[in-house]
Coordinates of C-alpha atoms in Angstrom, one line a residue:
Chain A
V1 CA -68.5 29.3 -46.7
E2 CA -71.8 31.1 -46.2
S3 CA -70.4 34.6 -45.7
K4 CA -67.7 34.5 -48.3
R5 CA -69.8 32.3 -50.7
S6 CA -66.7 30.2 -51.3
H7 CA -65.5 26.7 -50.7
V8 CA -61.9 27.5 -51.7
V9 CA -58.9 26.8 -49.4
V10 CA -55.7 28.1 -50.8
G11 CA -52.7 25.8 -50.0
F12 CA -49.4 27.5 -49.1
D13 CA -46.9 24.9 -50.5
P14 CA -44.1 27.2 -51.6
A15 CA -41.3 25.8 -53.8
L16 CA -38.3 27.9 -54.8
E17 CA -38.1 26.5 -58.3
S18 CA -41.7 27.5 -59.0
L19 CA -41.7 31.1 -57.8
P20 CA -42.2 33.8 -60.4
P21 CA -38.7 34.6 -61.9
E22 CA -39.2 38.3 -61.5
L23 CA -39.8 37.9 -57.8
V24 CA -36.6 35.8 -57.4
A25 CA -34.6 38.3 -59.4
S26 CA -35.8 41.1 -57.1
R27 CA -34.0 39.8 -54.1
P28 CA -30.2 39.5 -54.4
R29 CA -29.0 36.4 -52.6
E30 CA -25.7 37.9 -51.5
D31 CA -27.5 40.2 -49.1
Y32 CA -28.3 37.2 -46.8
H33 CA -26.3 35.4 -44.2
C34 CA -27.5 32.0 -45.5
S35 CA -29.5 30.5 -48.3
E36 CA -32.4 29.6 -46.0
E37 CA -32.8 33.1 -44.8
W38 CA -32.9 34.3 -48.4
Q39 CA -35.4 31.6 -49.4
A40 CA -37.6 32.4 -46.4
A41 CA -37.5 36.1 -47.4
L42 CA -38.6 35.1 -50.9
Y43 CA -41.4 32.9 -49.6
R44 CA -42.6 35.9 -47.5
D45 CA -42.5 38.2 -50.6
F46 CA -44.6 35.7 -52.4
L47 CA -47.1 34.5 -49.8
R48 CA -48.0 37.8 -48.0
P49 CA -49.3 39.6 -51.2
L50 CA -51.0 36.4 -52.2
A51 CA -52.8 36.2 -48.9
E52 CA -53.9 39.8 -49.2
A53 CA -55.1 39.4 -52.8
L54 CA -57.0 36.2 -52.3
V55 CA -59.0 37.2 -49.2
S56 CA -62.4 37.5 -50.9
E57 CA -61.9 34.3 -52.9
A58 CA -60.8 31.9 -50.3
V59 CA -62.3 31.0 -46.9
A60 CA -59.1 29.5 -45.5
V61 CA -55.4 29.2 -45.9
K62 CA -53.8 25.7 -45.5
I63 CA -50.2 26.1 -44.6
Q64 CA -48.1 23.0 -45.4
V65 CA -45.4 23.1 -42.7
A66 CA -43.1 20.7 -44.5
Y67 CA -42.0 23.4 -47.0
F68 CA -41.1 25.7 -44.1
E69 CA -39.3 23.0 -42.0
A70 CA -37.2 22.4 -45.1
L71 CA -35.7 25.9 -44.5
G72 CA -34.9 25.2 -40.8
G73 CA -35.2 27.9 -38.2
P74 CA -35.9 30.8 -40.6
G75 CA -38.6 28.7 -42.3
Y76 CA -40.2 27.7 -39.1
K77 CA -40.3 31.3 -37.9
L78 CA -42.0 32.3 -41.2
Y79 CA -44.6 29.6 -40.8
E80 CA -45.6 31.0 -37.5
E81 CA -45.6 34.5 -38.8
L82 CA -47.9 33.5 -41.7
V83 CA -50.4 31.8 -39.5
A84 CA -50.8 35.1 -37.6
F85 CA -50.8 37.3 -40.7
C86 CA -53.5 35.2 -42.4
R87 CA -55.7 35.2 -39.3
E88 CA -55.4 39.0 -39.1
L89 CA -56.7 39.1 -42.7
G90 CA -59.8 37.2 -41.7
Y91 CA -58.9 33.7 -43.0
L92 CA -59.4 30.6 -41.1
V93 CA -56.0 29.0 -40.9
I94 CA -55.4 25.3 -41.2
A95 CA -52.0 24.1 -39.9
D96 CA -51.3 21.2 -42.3
V97 CA -48.9 19.3 -40.1
K98 CA -50.5 15.8 -40.2
R99 CA -49.0 15.0 -36.7
G100 CA -49.7 11.9 -34.8
D101 CA -47.9 10.4 -31.8
I102 CA -48.5 9.1 -28.3
G103 CA -50.6 11.3 -25.9
S104 CA -47.8 13.2 -24.2
T105 CA -46.1 14.0 -27.5
A106 CA -49.4 14.8 -29.2
E107 CA -50.0 17.3 -26.3
A108 CA -46.7 19.0 -27.3
Y109 CA -47.8 19.1 -31.0
A110 CA -51.1 20.7 -30.0
T111 CA -49.3 23.3 -28.0
A112 CA -47.0 24.0 -30.9
H113 CA -49.6 24.2 -33.7
L114 CA -52.8 25.3 -32.0
D115 CA -52.0 27.1 -28.8
R116 CA -48.8 28.9 -29.8
T117 CA -49.4 29.9 -33.4
G118 CA -53.2 30.4 -32.9
A119 CA -54.1 28.4 -36.0
D120 CA -57.8 27.6 -36.2
A121 CA -57.5 24.0 -37.3
I122 CA -54.9 21.3 -37.7
T123 CA -54.6 18.1 -39.7
V124 CA -53.8 14.9 -37.8
N125 CA -52.9 11.3 -38.5
P126 CA -55.2 8.6 -36.9
Y127 CA -52.7 5.7 -36.7
F128 CA -52.2 6.0 -32.9
G129 CA -55.9 5.9 -32.1
T130 CA -57.9 7.9 -29.6
D131 CA -55.2 8.8 -27.0
G132 CA -53.0 10.1 -29.8
V133 CA -55.7 12.6 -31.0
E134 CA -57.2 13.4 -27.6
P135 CA -55.0 16.6 -27.1
F136 CA -56.3 17.9 -30.3
L137 CA -59.9 16.9 -29.6
K138 CA -59.6 18.7 -26.2
R139 CA -58.9 21.9 -28.1
A140 CA -61.9 21.3 -30.3
R141 CA -64.2 20.8 -27.4
D142 CA -62.8 23.6 -25.2
C143 CA -61.4 26.3 -27.5
G144 CA -63.4 25.9 -30.8
K145 CA -60.4 24.6 -32.7
G146 CA -60.9 22.4 -35.7
V147 CA -59.3 19.0 -36.2
F148 CA -59.1 17.3 -39.7
V149 CA -58.3 13.6 -39.4
L150 CA -56.8 11.8 -42.4
V151 CA -59.4 9.3 -43.6
K152 CA -58.8 8.8 -47.3
T153 CA -55.9 10.7 -48.7
S154 CA -55.5 12.0 -52.3
N155 CA -52.2 10.2 -53.3
P156 CA -52.0 7.2 -55.6
S157 CA -50.7 4.7 -53.0
S158 CA -53.4 5.6 -50.4
A159 CA -55.2 2.3 -51.1
E160 CA -52.3 0.2 -49.8
I161 CA -53.3 0.7 -46.2
Q162 CA -56.4 2.8 -46.3
D163 CA -58.4 0.5 -48.5
V164 CA -57.3 -2.8 -46.9
V165 CA -60.5 -4.9 -46.5
L166 CA -61.4 -5.7 -42.9
Q167 CA -63.1 -8.8 -41.6
G168 CA -66.6 -7.3 -41.9
G169 CA -65.9 -6.5 -45.6
E170 CA -65.5 -2.7 -45.2
P171 CA -62.2 -0.9 -46.0
L172 CA -60.0 0.5 -43.2
Y173 CA -60.9 4.1 -44.1
A174 CA -64.5 3.2 -43.1
R175 CA -63.3 2.2 -39.6
V176 CA -61.3 5.4 -39.4
A177 CA -64.4 7.3 -40.5
A178 CA -66.4 5.7 -37.7
L179 CA -63.8 6.9 -35.2
V180 CA -63.9 10.4 -36.6
R181 CA -67.6 10.5 -36.1
Q182 CA -67.2 9.3 -32.5
W183 CA -64.4 11.8 -31.8
G184 CA -66.6 14.7 -33.0
A185 CA -69.8 13.8 -31.2
G186 CA -71.0 16.7 -29.1
T187 CA -69.1 19.5 -30.9
E188 CA -71.9 20.3 -33.4
G189 CA -72.2 24.0 -34.1
E190 CA -74.9 26.3 -35.5
Y191 CA -75.1 24.6 -38.9
G192 CA -75.0 21.0 -37.5
Y193 CA -71.3 20.4 -38.3
C194 CA -68.8 19.1 -35.8
S195 CA -65.3 20.5 -35.0
V196 CA -63.8 17.2 -35.9
G197 CA -63.6 16.7 -39.7
A198 CA -62.1 14.4 -42.2
V199 CA -59.5 14.7 -45.0
V200 CA -61.0 13.1 -48.0
G201 CA -59.0 13.3 -51.2
G202 CA -60.8 14.8 -54.2
T203 CA -59.1 12.3 -56.4
H204 CA -61.4 9.5 -55.1
P205 CA -64.9 10.7 -56.1
E206 CA -66.7 7.4 -55.3
Q207 CA -65.2 7.1 -51.8
G208 CA -65.8 10.8 -51.2
A209 CA -69.5 10.4 -52.1
W210 CA -69.9 7.4 -49.9
L211 CA -68.1 9.0 -46.9
R212 CA -70.5 12.0 -47.3
T213 CA -73.4 9.7 -46.8
V214 CA -72.0 7.9 -43.7
L215 CA -70.6 11.1 -42.1
P216 CA -73.4 13.6 -41.8
G217 CA -72.2 16.5 -39.7
V218 CA -68.5 15.9 -40.4
P219 CA -66.9 18.7 -42.4
F220 CA -64.5 17.5 -45.1
L221 CA -61.2 19.0 -46.1
V222 CA -60.7 18.0 -49.7
P223 CA -57.2 18.1 -51.2
G224 CA -56.3 17.1 -54.7
Y225 CA -58.0 19.8 -56.7
G226 CA -56.1 21.2 -59.6
T227 CA -52.5 19.9 -60.1
Q228 CA -53.4 16.5 -58.5
G229 CA -56.2 16.1 -61.0
A230 CA -59.6 16.5 -59.2
R231 CA -62.1 18.7 -61.0
A232 CA -65.2 20.4 -59.6
E233 CA -67.6 17.9 -61.2
D234 CA -65.7 15.0 -59.7
I235 CA -66.2 16.2 -56.2
A236 CA -69.8 17.5 -56.4
R237 CA -70.9 14.7 -54.2
V238 CA -68.7 15.6 -51.2
F239 CA -71.1 18.5 -50.6
D240 CA -74.3 17.9 -48.6
Q241 CA -77.8 18.7 -49.8
T242 CA -77.5 22.3 -48.9
G243 CA -74.2 22.6 -50.9
S244 CA -72.1 22.8 -47.8
G245 CA -70.1 20.4 -45.6
A246 CA -66.8 20.6 -47.5
V247 CA -63.9 22.9 -48.3
V248 CA -61.6 22.2 -51.2
N249 CA -57.9 22.9 -51.3
S250 CA -55.8 23.9 -54.2
A251 CA -52.2 24.8 -53.8
R252 CA -49.9 24.7 -56.9
A253 CA -52.7 25.5 -59.5
I254 CA -53.4 28.8 -57.7
L255 CA -49.9 29.7 -56.5
Y256 CA -48.2 29.2 -59.9
A257 CA -51.2 30.1 -62.1
Y258 CA -48.9 32.7 -63.8
R259 CA -47.4 29.8 -65.8
S260 CA -50.6 29.2 -67.6
R261 CA -51.7 32.8 -67.8
P262 CA -48.8 34.7 -69.4
E263 CA -50.9 37.7 -70.0
C264 CA -51.3 38.4 -66.3
S265 CA -49.0 39.4 -63.4
W266 CA -48.4 36.4 -61.1
L267 CA -50.7 37.9 -58.5
D268 CA -53.5 38.6 -60.9
A269 CA -53.1 35.1 -62.4
A270 CA -53.5 33.5 -58.9
V271 CA -56.6 35.6 -58.2
A272 CA -58.2 34.7 -61.6
E273 CA -57.5 31.0 -61.0
A274 CA -59.0 31.1 -57.5
R275 CA -62.0 33.0 -58.8
E276 CA -62.6 30.3 -61.4
M277 CA -62.2 27.6 -58.9
R278 CA -64.6 29.3 -56.6
A279 CA -67.3 29.6 -59.3
A280 CA -66.8 26.1 -60.4
L281 CA -67.2 24.7 -56.9
W282 CA -70.2 26.9 -56.2
R283 CA -71.9 25.5 -59.2
A284 CA -70.9 21.9 -58.4
A285 CA -72.4 22.4 -54.9
G286 CA -75.7 23.3 -56.6
R287 CA -75.6 26.9 -55.3
A288 CA -75.3 29.0 -58.4
Chain B
V1 CA -24.7 -2.2 -30.8
E2 CA -21.6 -4.4 -31.3
S3 CA -19.0 -1.7 -30.7
K4 CA -20.7 0.0 -27.8
R5 CA -22.1 -3.3 -26.4
S6 CA -25.4 -1.5 -25.8
H7 CA -29.0 -1.5 -27.2
V8 CA -29.8 1.8 -25.4
V9 CA -31.3 4.8 -27.2
V10 CA -31.8 7.8 -25.1
G11 CA -34.9 9.9 -25.9
F12 CA -34.6 13.6 -25.8
D13 CA -38.2 14.6 -24.8
P14 CA -37.5 17.7 -22.6
A15 CA -40.2 19.1 -20.5
L16 CA -39.8 22.3 -18.5
E17 CA -41.7 21.1 -15.5
S18 CA -39.4 18.1 -15.1
L19 CA -36.0 19.8 -15.4
P20 CA -33.8 19.7 -12.3
P21 CA -34.8 22.7 -10.2
E22 CA -31.2 23.8 -9.6
L23 CA -30.7 24.0 -13.4
V24 CA -33.8 26.1 -13.8
A25 CA -32.7 28.4 -11.0
S26 CA -29.3 28.9 -12.6
R27 CA -30.8 30.8 -15.6
P28 CA -32.7 34.0 -14.7
R29 CA -35.6 34.3 -17.0
E30 CA -35.5 38.1 -17.2
D31 CA -32.3 37.9 -19.2
Y32 CA -34.3 36.7 -22.2
H33 CA -36.3 38.4 -24.9
C34 CA -39.1 35.8 -24.7
S35 CA -40.0 32.8 -22.7
E36 CA -39.3 30.5 -25.6
E37 CA -35.8 31.6 -25.9
W38 CA -35.3 31.1 -22.1
Q39 CA -36.8 27.7 -22.3
A40 CA -34.7 26.7 -25.3
A41 CA -31.6 27.9 -23.4
L42 CA -32.6 25.7 -20.5
Y43 CA -33.1 22.7 -22.7
R44 CA -29.7 23.3 -24.2
D45 CA -28.1 23.5 -20.7
F46 CA -29.8 20.2 -19.9
L47 CA -29.4 18.1 -23.0
R48 CA -25.8 18.9 -24.1
P49 CA -24.2 17.7 -20.9
L50 CA -26.5 14.7 -20.9
A51 CA -25.4 13.8 -24.4
E52 CA -21.8 14.1 -23.4
A53 CA -22.2 12.1 -20.2
L54 CA -24.2 9.2 -21.9
V55 CA -22.0 8.6 -24.9
S56 CA -20.6 5.3 -23.7
E57 CA -23.9 4.0 -22.5
A58 CA -26.2 4.8 -25.5
V59 CA -25.8 4.0 -29.1
A60 CA -28.2 6.5 -30.4
V61 CA -30.1 9.6 -29.4
K62 CA -33.8 9.9 -30.5
I63 CA -34.8 13.5 -30.6
Q64 CA -38.6 14.1 -30.3
V65 CA -39.1 17.2 -32.4
A66 CA -42.6 17.9 -30.9
Y67 CA -41.0 19.3 -27.7
F68 CA -38.9 21.6 -29.7
E69 CA -41.7 22.8 -32.1
A70 CA -43.6 23.7 -28.9
L71 CA -41.0 26.5 -28.4
G72 CA -41.4 27.8 -32.0
G73 CA -38.4 29.2 -33.9
P74 CA -35.9 29.1 -31.0
G75 CA -36.9 25.5 -30.3
Y76 CA -36.7 24.4 -33.9
K77 CA -33.2 25.9 -34.1
L78 CA -32.1 24.0 -31.0
Y79 CA -33.5 20.8 -32.4
E80 CA -31.2 21.2 -35.5
E81 CA -28.3 22.2 -33.3
L82 CA -28.7 19.1 -31.1
V83 CA -28.8 16.7 -34.1
A84 CA -25.4 18.1 -35.2
F85 CA -24.0 18.1 -31.7
C86 CA -24.9 14.5 -31.0
R87 CA -23.6 13.3 -34.3
E88 CA -20.2 15.0 -33.5
L89 CA -20.2 13.0 -30.2
G90 CA -20.4 9.8 -32.2
Y91 CA -24.1 8.9 -31.7
L92 CA -26.4 7.8 -34.4
V93 CA -29.2 10.4 -34.3
I94 CA -32.8 9.4 -34.9
A95 CA -35.1 12.3 -35.8
D96 CA -38.3 11.3 -34.2
V97 CA -40.7 13.2 -36.3
K98 CA -43.2 10.6 -37.4
R99 CA -44.0 12.4 -40.7
G100 CA -46.2 11.1 -43.4
D101 CA -47.7 12.9 -46.4
I102 CA -48.1 12.8 -50.2
G103 CA -44.9 12.3 -52.2
S104 CA -44.1 15.9 -52.9
T105 CA -44.6 16.9 -49.3
A106 CA -42.7 13.9 -48.0
E107 CA -39.8 15.0 -50.2
A108 CA -39.8 18.3 -48.3
Y109 CA -39.9 16.5 -45.0
A110 CA -37.0 14.3 -46.1
T111 CA -35.0 17.4 -47.0
A112 CA -35.8 19.0 -43.7
H113 CA -35.0 16.1 -41.4
L114 CA -32.4 14.0 -43.2
D115 CA -30.6 16.2 -45.7
R116 CA -30.5 19.5 -43.8
T117 CA -30.0 18.4 -40.2
G118 CA -27.9 15.3 -41.2
A119 CA -29.8 13.0 -38.9
D120 CA -29.0 9.3 -39.5
A121 CA -32.5 8.0 -39.3
I122 CA -36.1 9.2 -39.2
T123 CA -39.4 7.8 -38.0
V124 CA -42.3 7.8 -40.5
N125 CA -46.0 7.1 -40.5
P126 CA -47.2 4.5 -43.1
Y127 CA -50.8 5.7 -43.6
F128 CA -50.1 7.2 -47.0
G129 CA -48.6 4.0 -48.4
T130 CA -45.5 3.6 -50.7
D131 CA -45.5 7.0 -52.5
G132 CA -45.6 8.8 -49.1
V133 CA -42.5 7.0 -47.8
E134 CA -40.5 6.8 -51.1
P135 CA -38.5 10.0 -50.5
F136 CA -37.3 8.5 -47.2
L137 CA -36.6 5.1 -48.8
K138 CA -34.6 6.8 -51.5
R139 CA -32.3 8.3 -48.8
A140 CA -32.0 4.8 -47.3
R141 CA -31.0 3.3 -50.6
D142 CA -28.7 6.1 -51.8
C143 CA -27.3 7.7 -48.7
G144 CA -27.3 5.0 -46.0
K145 CA -30.0 6.8 -44.0
G146 CA -32.3 4.7 -41.7
V147 CA -36.1 4.8 -41.8
F148 CA -38.2 3.5 -39.0
V149 CA -41.8 2.9 -40.0
L150 CA -44.5 2.9 -37.3
V151 CA -45.8 -0.7 -37.2
K152 CA -47.2 -1.3 -33.6
T153 CA -46.9 1.7 -31.3
S154 CA -46.5 1.7 -27.6
N155 CA -49.6 3.7 -26.5
P156 CA -52.8 2.2 -25.0
S157 CA -55.1 3.1 -28.0
S158 CA -52.8 1.7 -30.6
A159 CA -55.1 -1.3 -31.0
E160 CA -58.0 0.8 -32.3
I161 CA -56.5 1.0 -35.8
Q162 CA -53.3 -1.1 -35.8
D163 CA -55.0 -4.3 -34.5
V164 CA -58.1 -4.1 -36.6
V165 CA -58.6 -7.6 -38.1
L166 CA -58.3 -7.9 -41.9
Q167 CA -60.2 -10.2 -44.2
G168 CA -57.5 -12.8 -44.0
G169 CA -57.6 -12.9 -40.2
E170 CA -54.4 -11.0 -39.6
P171 CA -54.2 -7.6 -37.8
L172 CA -53.5 -4.4 -39.8
Y173 CA -50.0 -4.1 -38.3
A174 CA -49.1 -7.4 -40.0
R175 CA -50.0 -5.8 -43.3
V176 CA -47.9 -2.8 -42.5
A177 CA -45.1 -5.1 -41.4
A178 CA -45.2 -6.8 -44.9
L179 CA -44.9 -3.4 -46.5
V180 CA -41.9 -2.5 -44.3
R181 CA -40.2 -5.8 -45.4
Q182 CA -40.8 -5.0 -49.0
W183 CA -39.6 -1.3 -48.7
G184 CA -36.3 -2.4 -47.1
A185 CA -35.5 -5.2 -49.6
G186 CA -32.1 -4.8 -51.1
T187 CA -30.7 -2.5 -48.4
E188 CA -29.2 -5.3 -46.2
G189 CA -25.9 -4.4 -44.7
E190 CA -22.9 -6.3 -43.2
Y191 CA -25.0 -7.9 -40.4
G192 CA -27.9 -8.8 -42.6
Y193 CA -30.1 -5.9 -41.4
C194 CA -32.0 -3.5 -43.7
S195 CA -32.0 0.3 -43.7
V196 CA -35.8 0.2 -43.3
G197 CA -36.9 -0.7 -39.8
A198 CA -40.0 -0.9 -37.7
V199 CA -41.2 0.9 -34.6
V200 CA -42.5 -1.8 -32.3
G201 CA -43.7 -0.7 -28.8
G202 CA -42.1 -2.5 -25.9
T203 CA -45.4 -2.4 -24.1
H204 CA -46.7 -5.2 -26.5
P205 CA -44.4 -8.1 -25.8
E206 CA -46.4 -10.8 -27.6
Q207 CA -46.8 -8.7 -30.8
G208 CA -43.2 -7.8 -30.6
A209 CA -42.1 -11.4 -30.4
W210 CA -44.3 -12.3 -33.4
L211 CA -43.1 -9.4 -35.4
R212 CA -39.5 -10.5 -34.8
T213 CA -40.2 -13.9 -36.3
V214 CA -41.9 -12.5 -39.5
L215 CA -39.4 -9.7 -40.0
P216 CA -36.0 -11.2 -40.1
G217 CA -33.5 -8.5 -41.2
V218 CA -35.7 -5.6 -40.1
P219 CA -34.2 -3.6 -37.3
F220 CA -36.6 -2.6 -34.5
L221 CA -36.8 0.7 -32.7
V222 CA -38.6 -0.2 -29.4
P223 CA -40.1 2.7 -27.4
G224 CA -42.0 2.3 -24.2
Y225 CA -39.2 1.2 -21.9
G226 CA -39.2 2.8 -18.4
T227 CA -41.9 5.3 -17.7
Q228 CA -44.3 3.7 -20.2
G229 CA -43.9 0.4 -18.4
A230 CA -41.9 -2.0 -20.5
R231 CA -39.1 -3.9 -18.7
A232 CA -36.1 -5.8 -20.1
E233 CA -37.6 -9.2 -19.5
D234 CA -40.8 -8.2 -21.4
I235 CA -38.9 -7.3 -24.6
A236 CA -36.3 -10.1 -24.6
R237 CA -38.0 -11.6 -27.6
V238 CA -37.6 -8.5 -29.9
F239 CA -33.9 -9.5 -30.2
D240 CA -32.8 -12.1 -32.7
Q241 CA -30.9 -15.3 -31.9
T242 CA -27.6 -13.4 -31.8
G243 CA -29.0 -10.9 -29.3
S244 CA -29.2 -8.1 -31.9
G245 CA -31.8 -6.6 -34.2
A246 CA -33.4 -4.1 -31.9
V247 CA -32.5 -0.9 -30.1
V248 CA -34.6 0.3 -27.1
N249 CA -35.6 3.8 -26.3
S250 CA -36.0 5.3 -22.8
A251 CA -36.6 9.0 -22.4
R252 CA -38.2 10.2 -19.2
A253 CA -36.8 7.4 -17.0
I254 CA -33.2 8.5 -18.0
L255 CA -33.7 12.2 -18.3
Y256 CA -35.3 12.7 -14.9
A257 CA -33.6 9.9 -13.0
Y258 CA -32.6 12.4 -10.4
R259 CA -36.1 12.2 -9.0
S260 CA -35.6 8.6 -7.9
R261 CA -31.9 9.0 -7.0
P262 CA -31.7 11.9 -4.6
E263 CA -28.2 10.9 -3.6
C264 CA -26.8 11.8 -7.0
S265 CA -26.5 14.9 -9.2
W266 CA -29.0 14.9 -12.0
L267 CA -26.3 14.1 -14.5
D268 CA -24.9 11.2 -12.4
A269 CA -28.4 9.9 -11.9
A270 CA -29.1 9.8 -15.6
V271 CA -25.8 7.9 -16.3
A272 CA -26.6 5.4 -13.5
E273 CA -30.1 4.8 -14.9
A274 CA -28.8 4.3 -18.5
R275 CA -26.1 2.0 -17.3
E276 CA -28.6 -0.2 -15.5
M277 CA -30.8 -0.2 -18.5
R278 CA -27.9 -1.2 -20.7
A279 CA -26.9 -4.1 -18.5
A280 CA -30.5 -5.3 -18.2
L281 CA -31.0 -5.3 -21.9
W282 CA -27.7 -6.9 -22.6
R283 CA -28.7 -9.8 -20.3
A284 CA -32.2 -9.9 -21.8
A285 CA -30.6 -10.2 -25.2
G286 CA -28.7 -13.3 -24.0
R287 CA -25.3 -11.5 -24.3
A288 CA -24.1 -11.3 -20.7

């Protein structure tokens, strides 16, 4: 954030039906053994130039593995390739996998998504409690990896479980937040922030502001900007007093910006969108 | 369960260090381009004969995708191959992926793990609430797929979040259980059971028995048998009055049974272990 002067995370959530038509037209499908290989090749054509073009606007790339798993083996291979490619470009790479399981299985997931691919950070689901996140925490303590734990997600139904009121009167996400703070203790770095962070949906500005006050030193990954509806002014209060402490993800609004900017190429449209988002967040964080 | 007279699910959780030494010795590593390809070939050598040998003992195979993701592209390809292979043998196949995300991403996961691979059922995490599980529920309603929602997991830390006491005095997992019942309504089949089930750890017999009483018509997937410590007598009360309503998973205790049965081949050891488990569960369910 400090060196790039940006809070922007670009989300790689590719969808065939949203790719620029000229890109799709440039790759004849019949040249491929199967549709998944063709689609993976298209995703590669789309995401590699995007990664190159956005490097001075975005601090991190968040790769949503679901869209790659949906292409089977060829997609999974591309996911791993993109982690390495984006790291070489100087991004921090967040493997958005939201895994959660018992300890022995979580260890296999940590091997898959942190050790093997070399991703800098991972998103994890807290439902299993401490032993289910410990393999990820170990990589935070020992290898400087980052772990973002789901606390309050951006989707409409998030309240059904996350906002359930506990005996003491607080919502469940407050209990999860307390665990996150405990899990990160001792991993504070140069700026006072821990290696264990929280996913806090930008679509819930009040809860985000409250979580900021109770979780000093916990970095936030804020999804929901752009297509999901959160604006810079909504999420101003997820930043700390120095205008730091959070990075904000936008996927579809950047990736498919060509649809609202017909005057630009799809690549220029994405860069323009990311640049506007960067400036808006920088102002909202009180930095400009 | 009725046609095979078995409640046994065999869990495919392969681990290189636990494979039978003679199997590992039979595949020279230097024949392979990379270590992951070699390891995937070994897992194939191990799991395909196991699947063939266990077909009259087990009703379903639960494939734990984490151990395949840990091998990258070659592992992911093998995971998909094994789903198809086990289905051809007549097993129900449970893709144990425990995914959970916002709706659009959950749709991609449903495509990946139900539509593409053809798995019969999937495990999902409830933390996102209804819109995060809806893509899976849609496949339950429209395509006869099964969805097992994490309710009370088998691991030691599960209480940290799942047992948190709510304002009304009930634990969080009871709230999740109520959602599961609601999500499955209308999908009841011939025996009165829904297509939306619950994961209920066999290591928590009291909670399992209580969940059985409040969730009539909800099928249970019960992990934790064997290596994790649950025995047949512990979990007798997860079955309904007809001795049905639950299937029970064992992975390591079956897969690596050769270690406690030195008189057998590794394959015979696994079959013997599964057969004992099947008989013990059948008795515990009041069927024998």
